[in-house]
Coordinates of C-alpha atoms in Angstrom, one line a residue:
M1 CA 12.1 106.3 132.0
A2 CA 14.9 103.6 133.1
S3 CA 15.6 103.0 137.0
H4 CA 18.8 103.6 138.9
G5 CA 18.6 99.3 138.8
Q6 CA 18.4 99.1 134.9
N7 CA 21.0 101.8 134.3
E8 CA 23.2 99.9 136.6
G9 CA 22.7 96.9 134.3
A10 CA 23.2 98.1 131.4
D11 CA 26.6 99.8 132.6
R12 CA 27.4 95.9 133.5
V13 CA 26.1 94.6 130.3
S14 CA 28.6 97.4 128.2
M15 CA 31.5 97.1 130.6
S16 CA 31.9 93.4 130.0
T17 CA 31.5 93.9 126.1
I18 CA 34.3 96.1 126.8
V19 CA 36.4 93.6 128.8
F20 CA 35.5 91.3 126.3
S21 CA 36.3 92.6 123.3
V22 CA 39.8 93.7 124.7
Q23 CA 40.9 90.4 126.1
R24 CA 39.5 88.8 122.8
L25 CA 42.1 91.5 120.8
I26 CA 44.6 90.8 123.6
G27 CA 44.5 87.5 122.8
A28 CA 44.7 87.9 119.0
L29 CA 48.3 89.4 119.3
L30 CA 49.1 87.3 121.6
F31 CA 48.6 84.1 119.2
V32 CA 50.3 86.6 116.4
G33 CA 52.7 87.2 118.6
L34 CA 53.3 83.4 119.3
A35 CA 53.0 82.3 115.6
T36 CA 55.8 84.9 114.7
S37 CA 58.2 84.0 117.7
A38 CA 57.5 80.5 116.4
G39 CA 58.4 81.1 112.5
A40 CA 61.4 83.2 113.5
E41 CA 62.5 81.3 116.3
P42 CA 64.2 77.7 116.6
L43 CA 62.7 74.7 117.8
R44 CA 62.8 75.0 121.9
P45 CA 65.4 72.5 123.1
Y46 CA 65.3 69.1 124.5
K47 CA 68.0 67.7 126.4
D48 CA 70.6 68.5 123.8
A49 CA 73.8 68.2 125.2
L50 CA 73.1 64.4 125.2
F51 CA 71.4 63.8 122.0
G52 CA 73.5 66.4 119.9
Y53 CA 76.1 65.5 117.1
G54 CA 79.5 64.6 118.0
R55 CA 82.8 65.8 116.8
V56 CA 82.4 66.3 113.2
L57 CA 85.1 64.7 111.2
Q58 CA 84.9 66.0 107.9
E59 CA 82.5 68.5 106.5
A60 CA 81.4 69.8 103.1
D61 CA 78.8 72.1 101.0
G62 CA 78.8 74.8 103.2
G63 CA 78.4 72.3 106.1
D64 CA 75.5 70.3 104.1
F65 CA 78.0 67.1 104.4
R66 CA 79.0 66.2 107.8
I67 CA 80.5 62.9 108.6
I68 CA 79.9 63.0 112.4
D69 CA 82.2 60.8 114.9
Y70 CA 80.6 57.9 116.1
Q71 CA 82.0 55.1 118.7
E72 CA 79.7 52.0 119.3
L73 CA 81.2 51.9 123.4
R74 CA 80.3 55.6 124.1
D75 CA 76.9 55.8 121.9
I76 CA 75.8 52.3 123.1
N77 CA 77.4 50.9 125.8
A78 CA 77.7 54.1 127.7
R79 CA 74.4 55.7 126.6
D80 CA 72.4 52.4 127.6
Q81 CA 71.1 50.3 130.3
I82 CA 70.6 47.0 128.4
P83 CA 72.6 47.8 125.3
E84 CA 70.2 48.6 122.3
R85 CA 67.3 47.5 124.2
R86 CA 67.1 50.3 126.9
V87 CA 68.1 53.7 127.6
K88 CA 69.7 55.1 130.9
R89 CA 66.8 57.0 132.9
A90 CA 68.5 60.6 132.2
Y91 CA 67.6 60.6 128.7
V92 CA 64.0 60.5 128.6
S93 CA 61.1 62.4 130.4
L94 CA 58.4 60.2 130.7
G95 CA 55.6 63.0 131.1
V96 CA 54.9 63.1 127.6
K97 CA 52.8 60.1 127.9
N98 CA 50.2 61.9 129.0
G99 CA 49.7 63.7 125.4
Q100 CA 49.9 60.5 123.3
V101 CA 46.8 58.3 122.1
N102 CA 46.9 55.3 119.7
E103 CA 43.6 55.3 117.5
T104 CA 42.7 54.6 113.9
L105 CA 42.4 57.0 111.9
D106 CA 39.5 56.9 109.1
L107 CA 41.3 58.2 105.7
G108 CA 38.8 58.6 103.0
G109 CA 37.4 55.2 103.9
R110 CA 41.1 53.4 104.8
T111 CA 41.9 53.3 108.2
L112 CA 45.3 53.5 109.7
D113 CA 46.4 52.8 113.0
V114 CA 48.5 55.3 114.4
T115 CA 50.3 56.4 117.8
R116 CA 49.7 60.2 117.9
V117 CA 51.6 62.6 120.6
G118 CA 50.3 66.2 120.8
P119 CA 47.1 68.0 119.0
D120 CA 44.7 66.5 116.5
R121 CA 44.4 70.1 115.4
G122 CA 46.0 73.2 115.2
A123 CA 49.9 71.8 115.3
A124 CA 52.6 73.9 114.7
F125 CA 54.5 71.4 113.5
T126 CA 53.7 67.9 111.8
V127 CA 56.1 65.1 112.1
I128 CA 55.2 61.3 110.8
F129 CA 57.7 58.7 110.9
I130 CA 57.9 55.5 109.0
H131 CA 59.2 52.1 110.0
G132 CA 60.9 49.4 108.5
R133 CA 60.4 45.8 107.4
G134 CA 58.6 44.3 110.7
G135 CA 57.9 46.6 112.2
D136 CA 54.8 48.9 113.6
R137 CA 53.9 51.8 115.1
R138 CA 55.3 50.7 118.3
L139 CA 58.8 51.2 117.1
G140 CA 58.5 54.7 116.7
A141 CA 56.3 54.9 120.0
N142 CA 59.3 53.3 122.3
D143 CA 60.7 55.6 124.7
F144 CA 63.9 53.4 125.7
S145 CA 65.1 51.8 122.2
F146 CA 67.1 54.0 120.0
G147 CA 69.1 55.8 122.7
G148 CA 65.7 57.4 123.3
N149 CA 65.6 59.1 120.3
F150 CA 62.1 59.0 119.9
N151 CA 61.1 59.9 123.3
R152 CA 63.6 63.1 122.8
L153 CA 61.5 63.6 119.6
K154 CA 58.2 63.8 121.5
N155 CA 59.6 66.3 123.9
L156 CA 60.5 68.3 121.1
A157 CA 56.9 67.9 119.5
L158 CA 54.9 68.7 122.5
A159 CA 57.1 71.4 123.8
N160 CA 57.3 73.7 120.4
G161 CA 53.3 73.0 120.0
G162 CA 53.6 70.3 117.5
T163 CA 52.5 66.7 116.8
Y164 CA 54.2 63.4 115.8
Y165 CA 52.4 60.5 114.4
A166 CA 54.1 57.0 114.5
P167 CA 51.7 54.6 112.1
S168 CA 51.5 50.8 111.0
V169 CA 52.5 51.0 107.8
R170 CA 51.2 47.6 106.0
S171 CA 52.2 47.7 103.2
F172 CA 56.4 49.2 101.4
D173 CA 54.3 49.2 98.0
A174 CA 51.5 51.4 96.1
A175 CA 48.5 51.0 99.3
G176 CA 51.3 51.7 101.6
V177 CA 52.3 55.5 99.5
T178 CA 48.5 55.8 100.0
D179 CA 47.6 55.7 103.2
V180 CA 50.5 57.4 104.1
A181 CA 49.6 60.0 101.3
E182 CA 46.3 60.4 103.7
L183 CA 47.8 60.7 106.7
I184 CA 49.7 63.6 105.6
R185 CA 46.5 65.7 104.1
F186 CA 45.0 64.5 106.8
A187 CA 47.9 66.4 109.5
A188 CA 47.9 69.5 107.1
K189 CA 43.9 69.9 107.2
G190 CA 44.5 69.8 110.8
S191 CA 47.0 72.0 111.1
G192 CA 45.9 74.3 108.9
G193 CA 48.5 74.2 106.5
R194 CA 51.6 74.9 108.6
P195 CA 54.7 72.2 107.8
V196 CA 54.7 68.7 108.0
I197 CA 58.0 66.5 107.8
L198 CA 57.7 63.0 106.5
S199 CA 60.6 60.5 108.2
C200 CA 61.4 57.3 106.7
A201 CA 63.9 54.6 108.1
S202 CA 65.4 52.1 105.9
M203 CA 62.5 49.8 104.3
G204 CA 60.2 52.4 105.1
S205 CA 62.1 54.8 102.3
F206 CA 60.6 53.4 99.9
I207 CA 57.3 54.9 100.8
C208 CA 59.0 58.4 101.0
W209 CA 59.9 57.9 97.0
G210 CA 56.3 56.4 96.4
I211 CA 55.2 59.8 98.2
A212 CA 57.8 61.7 96.3
R213 CA 55.9 61.3 93.2
D214 CA 51.8 62.3 94.9
K215 CA 52.0 66.0 93.7
A216 CA 49.3 66.4 96.0
A217 CA 51.1 64.9 99.0
V218 CA 54.2 66.3 98.3
A219 CA 52.0 69.8 98.5
A220 CA 51.2 69.3 101.9
L221 CA 54.7 68.4 102.5
G222 CA 58.0 70.6 104.4
G223 CA 60.2 68.5 103.9
M224 CA 61.4 64.1 104.0
M225 CA 64.2 62.8 105.7
V226 CA 65.6 59.5 104.4
M227 CA 67.3 57.6 107.0
A228 CA 69.6 54.6 106.1
G229 CA 67.2 54.0 103.5
V230 CA 67.5 53.5 99.5
A231 CA 68.4 55.9 96.9
D232 CA 66.1 56.3 93.9
P233 CA 68.0 57.4 90.8
D234 CA 64.5 58.4 89.2
F235 CA 63.9 61.4 91.7
R236 CA 64.3 63.8 89.2
R237 CA 61.0 62.7 87.6
S238 CA 59.2 63.1 90.7
A239 CA 56.9 66.1 91.6
A240 CA 59.1 66.5 95.0
Y241 CA 61.5 67.6 92.8
G242 CA 60.0 70.1 90.4
A243 CA 58.7 71.0 93.9
Q244 CA 62.6 71.4 95.2
L245 CA 60.5 69.7 98.3
P246 CA 64.0 69.7 100.9
L247 CA 65.8 66.6 101.4
F248 CA 68.0 65.6 104.7
F249 CA 69.4 62.0 104.6
S250 CA 71.3 60.2 107.5
H251 CA 73.3 57.4 107.1
C252 CA 76.1 55.1 108.4
S253 CA 79.6 54.3 106.4
Q254 CA 79.3 50.4 107.8
D255 CA 75.7 49.9 106.9
N256 CA 75.3 46.4 105.3
V257 CA 71.9 46.5 104.2
Y258 CA 71.4 49.4 102.1
P259 CA 75.6 50.7 101.3
A260 CA 75.9 54.4 102.3
E261 CA 78.1 55.0 99.3
T262 CA 74.9 54.7 96.9
Q263 CA 72.9 57.3 98.8
I264 CA 76.1 59.6 98.8
T265 CA 76.2 59.5 95.0
F266 CA 72.3 59.6 95.3
Y267 CA 73.0 62.9 97.3
R268 CA 76.2 64.4 95.7
A269 CA 73.9 64.2 92.1
L270 CA 71.2 66.5 93.4
K271 CA 73.5 68.9 95.3
A272 CA 75.1 68.9 91.9
K273 CA 72.0 71.0 90.7
N274 CA 72.1 73.1 93.5
Y275 CA 69.0 70.8 95.8
P276 CA 68.1 71.9 98.7
A277 CA 69.7 68.6 100.6
R278 CA 71.5 67.7 103.6
F279 CA 74.0 64.5 104.5
V280 CA 74.6 63.4 107.8
L281 CA 77.2 60.4 107.9
F282 CA 77.8 58.4 111.2
E283 CA 81.4 56.9 110.8
T284 CA 81.1 53.3 111.4
G285 CA 78.2 51.9 112.9
S286 CA 75.0 50.1 112.3
H287 CA 72.1 49.6 109.9
G288 CA 69.9 51.2 112.9
T289 CA 72.7 54.0 113.5
P290 CA 70.6 56.7 112.0
V291 CA 67.3 56.1 113.9
R292 CA 69.5 56.1 116.9
M293 CA 71.5 59.0 116.7
T294 CA 69.7 62.0 113.7
D295 CA 69.5 64.6 115.9
W296 CA 65.5 65.6 115.2
R297 CA 66.1 69.4 116.6
E298 CA 68.7 70.2 114.3
A299 CA 67.0 68.6 111.3
L300 CA 63.7 69.7 112.0
N301 CA 64.7 73.5 112.8
W302 CA 66.4 73.0 108.9
F303 CA 63.3 72.2 107.6
L304 CA 61.3 74.7 109.1
D305 CA 63.5 77.6 108.8
R306 CA 63.6 77.4 105.5

């Protein structure tokens, strides 16, 4: 016959098991609720009043094509403490650095230097930014350049359970494409298949168009962004075109590196085939204007809500 102490101990074990089971059930329900909310609601804002688009000068395609008012005196001189070098303090929140690391990833025997902001596992979404010629991971990690727009992206990622990668791309040829394809697969696997958005600026757009031919990488992507980049005349032959991978373009009307007209023609050819694409054109501005002025939250919401 069990003693009173033995019965009491058994009751405690039974109660602990029940409490643990209830807690686990509540946790599971909360996780499902959060996952449902994350899928149904847009990303929580971060300083939208400072980073949102200005006046819309022209609109077409049901809002998918927009020309946005851009003024250097307002959008650079009034925004930066040191024009084009250091944004005013109001535009950044540096607590994001607590979630930032520099690391070298081993990706299938290939190494890649990256700056990562956010978790390396379980991200709700992932953004990968590819710099242009002469850049490295420091460009996409700089909190104060480009009007603080990368700091905003970091904060959007952390506040919404996402992860941001800024890799150092060694070349813009097939080898560079392979490196980025491996990073995409790594991010998708680590997040359990949640959306990965690839964004490419300037010459980095060659990486985007190379990735568009990689069927496995395309399958892991939720969309691609091309900022002040080149057009791809053979895109309709790519895996991305076949998969109808959403594309977001941003450019400026006076880009003297890659003319806006070429990219606009490309976009219009896609829209004529009902391809999922958006285009934001900044009236005037220089080659770097799209990196400074693209509204990350609006662009990401467009991808994630699809």
